[in-house]
Amino acid sequence: MFARHLCQDDFEITLPMPLFLVVEDVGWWRGHDGSARQEPYRTGMGRRHCLADYQALVFLAKRLSMRIQMAMVLCEWDRTDLLRQIPSATWMGSTWNNAENRGPWLEETADFLRRHDNFLEIGLHGVGHEYWVLGQLKRAEFHDADGFMRPPWSIRQHLEAFGRLLEQNGLGPFPESFVPPALHHSFGNGDASIQAILSEFGIRYLCTIFSRARQYAPPLQEGLTWESGVLLIERNEAINPWDHIGATLPLSINGPVLSLHWANLLHQDSERNGEVIAAWGDYLVARARGFDVFLAPDTAACWTQYCYYRLAALRTQGPGVEIDCRRLPALAALSGPVYLKVRERKNRRWQAQGGQLVSSRELGEGVTLHAILPLPGEKRLSLHPCTARIS
């Protein structure tokens, strides 16, 4: 195990675990569980979703200073019934008719999402979440229950439809993040993998439960692996059932991904969503006060920091520290900074070598969060007090 925490005479420094919120099943207009009728499970809320349910997510994002990832399902955003062309994408097959979900709320919510895209990131979850064969529901959209992929031509068809639904509603470009529906997934088979297909569409970041996936080869590292330019991280079991409305707060969080479903963050009465959101906001802000964790600002930052957390090493270097990054893979997905927390008795300025110190934010109680952006190709970084000479 590589060192993530070092103590010096007058300060201590750590490579903190990122904590990031991914919300699944966003996008349904009907919240009813229709699985008994060969329809999707949806959110299980038993009511229609509305603009207030998206406003709640923005409120939480602002509270956390985080661009929350929404893993979205988009079939009920279909304005032209284009999904008639893809019978496997919906329960109605070639007779698909989305008329009941077309109304002024579509443009109202699309406009809201466009204006708040710095707080909410659209991620790929699916077109209809499930897969239908002659009108019969099969779990799930991209893999079956044994982790075998749907036919590659069908996967591409569904991904292309997802992109067209985004375009219909002015919500592009295509996402960079993906959460497999029902966590049915596979990895480790290279060019024959779904990661190879996802990368064609620009997906870079994926989270799932590794033990549930079909593993043609084991993960390359504990808690993470990569394939065809896609970085996969372990998200662990959800802390609440998918259909638990206004979910209770957990006793602990393992990180790096806190996976919740939309219903967990909402109230049965949409006008009272704020009550649920406020409690989660307070809880997560309090958790991030720990020296060993920080709230990642977005998907890329979380995935990148988790790689540093797992693969980088801290070493004492004179009055400062060196961050050895040689074990990190050369992936385009890892293009952001590495975050360090420093606790010290006196405030002082810091300098970086091998990278640029792009931000330093005081968190209180003598703790500062520093972000270092490595120079291209640089595998060793260092952070030192400005008064110190770097060797």
Coordinates of C-alpha atoms in Angstrom, one line a residue:
M1 CA 0.0 0.0 0.0
F2 CA 1.4 3.4 -1.0
A3 CA 1.4 6.3 1.5
R4 CA -1.6 8.7 1.2
H5 CA -0.8 10.6 4.4
L6 CA 2.3 12.3 5.6
C7 CA 3.2 14.3 8.7
Q8 CA 5.9 17.0 8.9
D9 CA 7.0 19.1 11.9
D10 CA 4.4 21.9 11.3
F11 CA 1.9 20.4 8.9
E12 CA 0.3 17.2 7.6
I13 CA -0.8 16.4 4.1
T14 CA -3.1 13.8 2.6
L15 CA -4.3 12.5 -0.7
P16 CA -8.0 12.5 0.0
M17 CA -10.6 10.1 -1.2
P18 CA -13.1 11.8 -3.5
L19 CA -16.8 11.7 -2.7
F20 CA -19.2 12.3 -5.6
L21 CA -22.9 12.0 -6.1
V22 CA -24.4 10.0 -9.0
V23 CA -28.2 10.0 -9.2
E24 CA -29.7 7.2 -11.3
D25 CA -33.1 6.9 -13.0
V26 CA -33.5 10.7 -13.7
G27 CA -35.6 11.5 -16.7
W28 CA -38.8 9.6 -16.2
W29 CA -42.0 11.6 -16.4
R30 CA -44.2 8.8 -15.0
G31 CA -42.9 7.5 -11.7
H32 CA -45.0 4.4 -11.6
D33 CA -43.4 1.0 -11.5
G34 CA -44.9 -0.7 -14.5
S35 CA -42.8 -4.0 -14.4
A36 CA -45.9 -6.1 -13.7
R37 CA -47.2 -5.0 -17.1
Q38 CA -43.9 -5.5 -19.0
E39 CA -43.2 -1.7 -18.6
P40 CA -40.1 -0.2 -17.0
Y41 CA -39.7 -0.1 -13.2
R42 CA -39.1 3.7 -13.6
T43 CA -38.6 5.4 -10.2
G44 CA -41.3 3.6 -8.2
M45 CA -42.6 6.9 -6.8
G46 CA -46.2 6.5 -8.0
R47 CA -46.5 10.1 -9.1
R48 CA -45.5 12.1 -12.2
H49 CA -42.2 13.9 -12.1
C50 CA -42.0 17.6 -12.6
L51 CA -39.7 20.6 -12.8
A52 CA -39.5 20.8 -9.0
D53 CA -37.7 17.4 -9.0
Y54 CA -34.9 18.8 -11.1
Q55 CA -34.8 22.1 -9.1
A56 CA -34.2 20.0 -6.0
L57 CA -31.1 18.5 -7.6
V58 CA -29.8 22.0 -8.5
F59 CA -30.4 23.1 -4.9
L60 CA -28.3 20.2 -3.7
A61 CA -25.6 20.8 -6.3
K62 CA -25.2 24.4 -5.2
R63 CA -25.0 23.3 -1.5
L64 CA -22.2 20.9 -2.4
S65 CA -20.4 23.0 -5.0
M66 CA -20.7 20.0 -7.2
R67 CA -21.8 19.3 -10.7
I68 CA -24.0 16.3 -9.9
Q69 CA -24.1 13.4 -12.4
M70 CA -27.6 12.5 -13.5
A71 CA -27.7 9.0 -15.0
M72 CA -30.7 9.6 -17.3
V73 CA -33.3 7.5 -19.1
L74 CA -34.8 9.4 -22.1
C75 CA -37.5 7.4 -23.8
E76 CA -40.3 9.6 -22.2
W77 CA -38.6 12.7 -23.7
D78 CA -39.4 11.4 -27.3
R79 CA -41.1 14.3 -29.1
T80 CA -41.6 12.5 -32.5
D81 CA -42.0 8.8 -31.5
L82 CA -38.7 8.1 -33.2
L83 CA -38.4 5.0 -31.0
R84 CA -40.9 3.2 -33.1
Q85 CA -37.9 2.4 -35.3
I86 CA -36.3 0.5 -32.4
P87 CA -38.8 -2.1 -31.0
S88 CA -36.3 -3.3 -28.4
A89 CA -36.1 0.1 -26.8
T90 CA -39.7 0.3 -25.3
W91 CA -42.6 -1.9 -24.2
M92 CA -44.7 -0.7 -27.1
G93 CA -42.2 -1.8 -29.7
S94 CA -43.1 -0.5 -33.2
T95 CA -46.4 1.0 -31.9
W96 CA -44.6 3.3 -29.5
N97 CA -46.6 6.4 -28.7
N98 CA -45.3 8.9 -26.2
A99 CA -48.2 11.4 -26.5
E100 CA -49.0 11.4 -22.8
N101 CA -45.5 12.7 -21.9
R102 CA -45.5 15.5 -24.4
G103 CA -46.5 18.8 -23.0
P104 CA -45.1 22.3 -22.0
W105 CA -43.2 20.7 -19.2
L106 CA -40.7 19.2 -21.7
E107 CA -39.4 22.6 -23.0
E108 CA -39.7 24.2 -19.5
T109 CA -37.5 21.5 -18.0
A110 CA -35.1 21.3 -21.0
D111 CA -34.6 25.1 -20.7
F112 CA -34.0 24.7 -17.0
L113 CA -31.4 22.0 -17.6
R114 CA -29.6 24.1 -20.3
R115 CA -29.5 27.1 -17.9
H116 CA -28.1 25.0 -15.1
D117 CA -25.7 22.7 -16.9
N118 CA -22.9 24.0 -14.6
F119 CA -24.7 22.2 -11.7
L120 CA -26.1 19.1 -13.4
E121 CA -24.3 16.8 -15.8
I122 CA -26.3 14.5 -18.0
G123 CA -25.0 11.0 -18.0
L124 CA -26.1 7.9 -20.0
H125 CA -28.3 5.4 -18.2
G126 CA -30.4 4.2 -21.1
V127 CA -33.2 4.8 -23.6
G128 CA -35.8 2.7 -21.7
H129 CA -33.5 1.0 -19.1
E130 CA -34.7 -2.4 -20.1
Y131 CA -34.7 -4.5 -23.3
W132 CA -37.9 -5.8 -25.0
V133 CA -38.2 -8.9 -27.2
L134 CA -41.7 -9.2 -28.8
G135 CA -43.0 -6.9 -26.0
Q136 CA -41.5 -9.0 -23.2
L137 CA -39.3 -7.1 -20.7
K138 CA -35.8 -8.4 -20.3
R139 CA -33.3 -7.0 -17.9
A140 CA -31.4 -4.9 -18.9
E141 CA -30.9 -2.6 -21.8
F142 CA -27.2 -3.3 -22.7
H143 CA -26.6 -6.7 -21.0
D144 CA -28.7 -9.6 -19.8
A145 CA -28.8 -10.8 -16.3
D146 CA -25.7 -13.0 -16.8
G147 CA -23.6 -10.1 -18.1
F148 CA -23.7 -11.1 -21.7
M149 CA -23.9 -8.1 -24.1
R150 CA -26.8 -7.4 -26.3
P151 CA -25.8 -7.6 -30.0
P152 CA -23.3 -4.8 -30.8
W153 CA -25.6 -3.5 -33.6
S154 CA -28.4 -3.2 -31.2
I155 CA -26.3 -1.4 -28.6
R156 CA -25.2 1.1 -31.2
Q157 CA -28.8 1.6 -32.2
H158 CA -29.8 2.4 -28.7
L159 CA -26.9 4.8 -28.2
E160 CA -27.7 6.6 -31.4
A161 CA -31.3 7.0 -30.3
F162 CA -30.1 8.4 -26.9
G163 CA -28.2 11.0 -28.8
R164 CA -31.1 11.9 -31.1
L165 CA -33.4 12.3 -28.0
L166 CA -30.8 14.7 -26.6
E167 CA -30.8 16.6 -29.8
Q168 CA -34.6 16.8 -29.9
N169 CA -34.6 18.5 -26.6
G170 CA -31.5 20.7 -27.0
L171 CA -29.6 18.7 -24.3
G172 CA -26.5 17.7 -26.1
P173 CA -23.7 16.9 -26.5
F174 CA -23.5 13.1 -25.9
P175 CA -22.5 12.3 -22.3
E176 CA -19.0 11.3 -21.2
S177 CA -20.4 9.2 -18.2
F178 CA -22.4 6.0 -18.1
V179 CA -24.1 3.9 -15.4
P180 CA -25.2 0.4 -16.6
P181 CA -28.9 -0.2 -16.1
A182 CA -29.6 -2.7 -13.3
L183 CA -25.7 -2.9 -13.1
H184 CA -25.7 -5.6 -15.7
H185 CA -22.3 -5.2 -17.3
S186 CA -19.1 -6.8 -18.5
F187 CA -15.5 -5.9 -19.0
G188 CA -12.1 -7.3 -19.8
N189 CA -12.6 -8.5 -23.3
G190 CA -10.9 -5.6 -25.1
D191 CA -12.0 -4.8 -28.6
A192 CA -15.1 -7.1 -28.2
S193 CA -16.2 -5.2 -25.1
I194 CA -19.0 -2.8 -24.6
Q195 CA -16.3 -0.3 -23.6
A196 CA -15.0 -0.3 -27.2
I197 CA -18.5 0.7 -28.3
L198 CA -19.0 3.2 -25.6
S199 CA -15.7 4.9 -26.5
E200 CA -17.0 5.4 -30.1
F201 CA -19.7 7.6 -28.6
G202 CA -17.3 9.6 -26.3
I203 CA -18.0 7.8 -23.0
R204 CA -14.9 8.0 -20.7
Y205 CA -16.3 7.5 -17.2
L206 CA -18.2 4.5 -15.9
C207 CA -19.2 3.2 -12.5
T208 CA -20.6 -0.1 -11.6
I209 CA -20.3 -2.9 -9.0
F210 CA -17.5 -5.1 -10.2
S211 CA -18.7 -8.2 -8.5
R212 CA -21.9 -8.1 -10.4
A213 CA -20.2 -7.7 -13.8
R214 CA -19.1 -10.5 -16.1
Q215 CA -15.3 -10.3 -15.9
Y216 CA -13.5 -11.7 -18.9
A217 CA -10.3 -10.5 -17.1
P218 CA -10.0 -9.2 -13.5
P219 CA -9.8 -5.4 -12.8
L220 CA -6.4 -4.0 -13.4
Q221 CA -6.3 -2.4 -10.0
E222 CA -8.3 -2.7 -6.8
G223 CA -11.5 -0.7 -7.3
L224 CA -10.7 0.4 -10.8
T225 CA -9.9 -0.8 -14.3
W226 CA -9.8 0.7 -17.8
E227 CA -10.5 -0.5 -21.3
S228 CA -10.6 1.1 -24.7
G229 CA -10.1 4.5 -23.1
V230 CA -13.0 4.1 -20.7
L231 CA -12.2 4.3 -16.9
L232 CA -14.3 2.1 -14.7
I233 CA -14.5 2.5 -11.0
E234 CA -16.2 0.5 -8.2
R235 CA -19.2 2.2 -6.8
N236 CA -20.2 -0.3 -4.2
E237 CA -23.8 -1.3 -3.3
A238 CA -26.4 1.4 -3.1
I239 CA -27.0 2.5 0.5
N240 CA -30.8 2.7 0.0
P241 CA -33.3 0.7 -2.1
W242 CA -33.9 2.2 -5.6
D243 CA -37.6 3.0 -4.8
H244 CA -37.1 4.3 -1.2
I245 CA -38.7 7.7 -1.3
G246 CA -37.0 10.4 0.8
A247 CA -34.3 7.9 1.9
T248 CA -32.9 7.9 5.4
L249 CA -29.3 9.1 5.8
P250 CA -26.6 6.4 6.1
L251 CA -24.4 5.8 9.1
S252 CA -21.3 5.9 6.8
I253 CA -20.2 6.2 3.2
N254 CA -17.4 4.3 1.6
G255 CA -16.9 6.4 -1.5
P256 CA -15.8 7.4 -4.1
V257 CA -19.2 7.3 -5.6
L258 CA -22.3 7.9 -3.5
S259 CA -25.0 6.2 -5.7
L260 CA -28.5 7.3 -5.1
H261 CA -31.7 6.9 -7.1
W262 CA -33.9 9.9 -7.9
A263 CA -36.6 8.8 -5.5
N264 CA -34.2 8.7 -2.6
L265 CA -33.8 12.5 -2.9
L266 CA -37.4 13.5 -3.4
H267 CA -40.6 13.8 -1.4
Q268 CA -43.9 12.3 -2.3
D269 CA -45.1 15.9 -2.3
S270 CA -42.9 17.6 -4.8
E271 CA -43.4 20.9 -2.9
R272 CA -41.6 19.4 0.0
N273 CA -38.5 18.1 -1.9
G274 CA -36.5 20.7 -0.1
E275 CA -36.9 19.0 3.2
V276 CA -35.2 15.8 1.9
I277 CA -32.5 17.7 -0.1
A278 CA -31.5 19.9 2.9
A279 CA -30.9 16.9 5.1
W280 CA -28.7 15.2 2.4
G281 CA -26.8 18.5 1.8
D282 CA -26.0 18.9 5.5
Y283 CA -24.9 15.3 5.8
L284 CA -22.5 15.4 2.9
V285 CA -21.0 18.7 3.8
A286 CA -20.3 17.4 7.3
R287 CA -18.8 14.2 5.9
A288 CA -16.4 16.3 3.7
R289 CA -15.0 18.1 6.7
G290 CA -13.0 15.0 7.4
F291 CA -9.3 15.3 6.6
D292 CA -9.4 12.1 4.5
V293 CA -12.1 13.1 2.0
F294 CA -13.3 15.9 -0.2
L295 CA -16.3 16.6 -2.4
A296 CA -15.3 16.2 -6.0
P297 CA -16.6 19.1 -8.1
D298 CA -17.5 16.9 -11.1
T299 CA -17.3 13.4 -12.7
A300 CA -13.8 13.9 -14.3
A301 CA -12.4 15.2 -11.0
C302 CA -13.8 12.2 -9.0
W303 CA -12.5 9.6 -11.5
T304 CA -9.1 11.3 -11.8
Q305 CA -8.7 11.7 -8.0
Y306 CA -9.7 8.1 -7.3
C307 CA -6.9 7.0 -9.6
Y308 CA -4.4 9.2 -7.7
Y309 CA -5.9 7.9 -4.4
R310 CA -5.3 4.3 -5.5
L311 CA -2.1 4.5 -7.6
A312 CA -0.1 7.6 -6.6
A313 CA 2.3 7.7 -3.6
L314 CA 3.2 10.5 -1.3
R315 CA 6.9 10.8 -0.2
T316 CA 8.7 13.3 2.0
Q317 CA 10.8 15.7 0.0
G318 CA 12.7 18.2 2.1
P319 CA 10.1 20.5 3.8
G320 CA 7.3 19.4 1.4
V321 CA 6.1 16.3 -0.4
E322 CA 6.5 14.5 -3.7
I323 CA 3.5 12.9 -5.5
D324 CA 4.7 9.9 -7.5
C325 CA 2.3 9.3 -10.4
R326 CA 4.2 6.7 -12.4
R327 CA 1.6 4.0 -11.8
L328 CA -1.3 6.0 -13.3
P329 CA -2.4 4.9 -16.8
A330 CA -2.0 7.3 -19.7
L331 CA -5.7 8.0 -20.4
A332 CA -7.3 11.0 -21.9
A333 CA -9.9 10.7 -19.1
L334 CA -7.2 11.6 -16.6
S335 CA -6.7 15.2 -17.6
G336 CA -7.6 17.1 -14.5
P337 CA -5.7 18.1 -11.3
V338 CA -4.8 16.1 -8.3
Y339 CA -6.2 17.4 -5.0
L340 CA -4.3 17.5 -1.7
K341 CA -5.4 18.5 1.7
V342 CA -2.9 20.3 4.0
R343 CA -3.4 21.0 7.7
E344 CA -1.0 23.5 9.2
R345 CA -0.5 25.7 12.3
K346 CA 0.1 28.8 10.3
N347 CA -1.1 30.0 6.9
R348 CA 1.5 30.3 4.2
R349 CA 1.8 30.2 0.4
W350 CA 2.7 27.0 -1.4
Q351 CA 4.3 26.3 -4.7
A352 CA 4.2 23.3 -7.1
Q353 CA 6.8 21.7 -9.3
G354 CA 6.0 19.4 -12.2
G355 CA 2.6 21.0 -12.4
Q356 CA 0.6 24.2 -11.9
L357 CA -1.0 25.0 -8.6
V358 CA -4.4 25.9 -10.1
S359 CA -6.4 26.5 -6.9
S360 CA -6.0 26.7 -3.1
R361 CA -9.2 26.9 -1.0
E362 CA -9.3 27.4 2.7
L363 CA -11.7 25.0 4.3
G364 CA -11.4 26.2 7.9
E365 CA -9.6 24.8 11.0
G366 CA -6.2 25.3 9.3
V367 CA -7.0 23.0 6.4
T368 CA -6.5 24.0 2.8
L369 CA -7.5 22.1 -0.4
H370 CA -4.8 22.5 -3.1
A371 CA -5.3 21.4 -6.7
I372 CA -2.2 20.7 -8.9
L373 CA -2.5 20.2 -12.6
P374 CA 0.4 18.1 -13.9
L375 CA 2.4 19.3 -16.8
P376 CA 2.0 17.1 -19.9
G377 CA 3.8 13.8 -19.5
E378 CA 5.0 14.7 -15.9
K379 CA 4.9 11.7 -13.6
R380 CA 6.4 13.4 -10.4
L381 CA 4.9 16.4 -8.8
S382 CA 5.8 18.2 -5.6
L383 CA 4.3 20.7 -3.2
H384 CA 6.4 22.9 -1.0
P385 CA 6.1 26.0 1.1
C386 CA 7.1 29.0 -0.9
T387 CA 9.9 29.8 1.5
A388 CA 11.5 26.4 0.9
R389 CA 14.0 25.6 -1.7
I390 CA 13.0 22.7 -4.0
S391 CA 15.7 20.2 -4.6

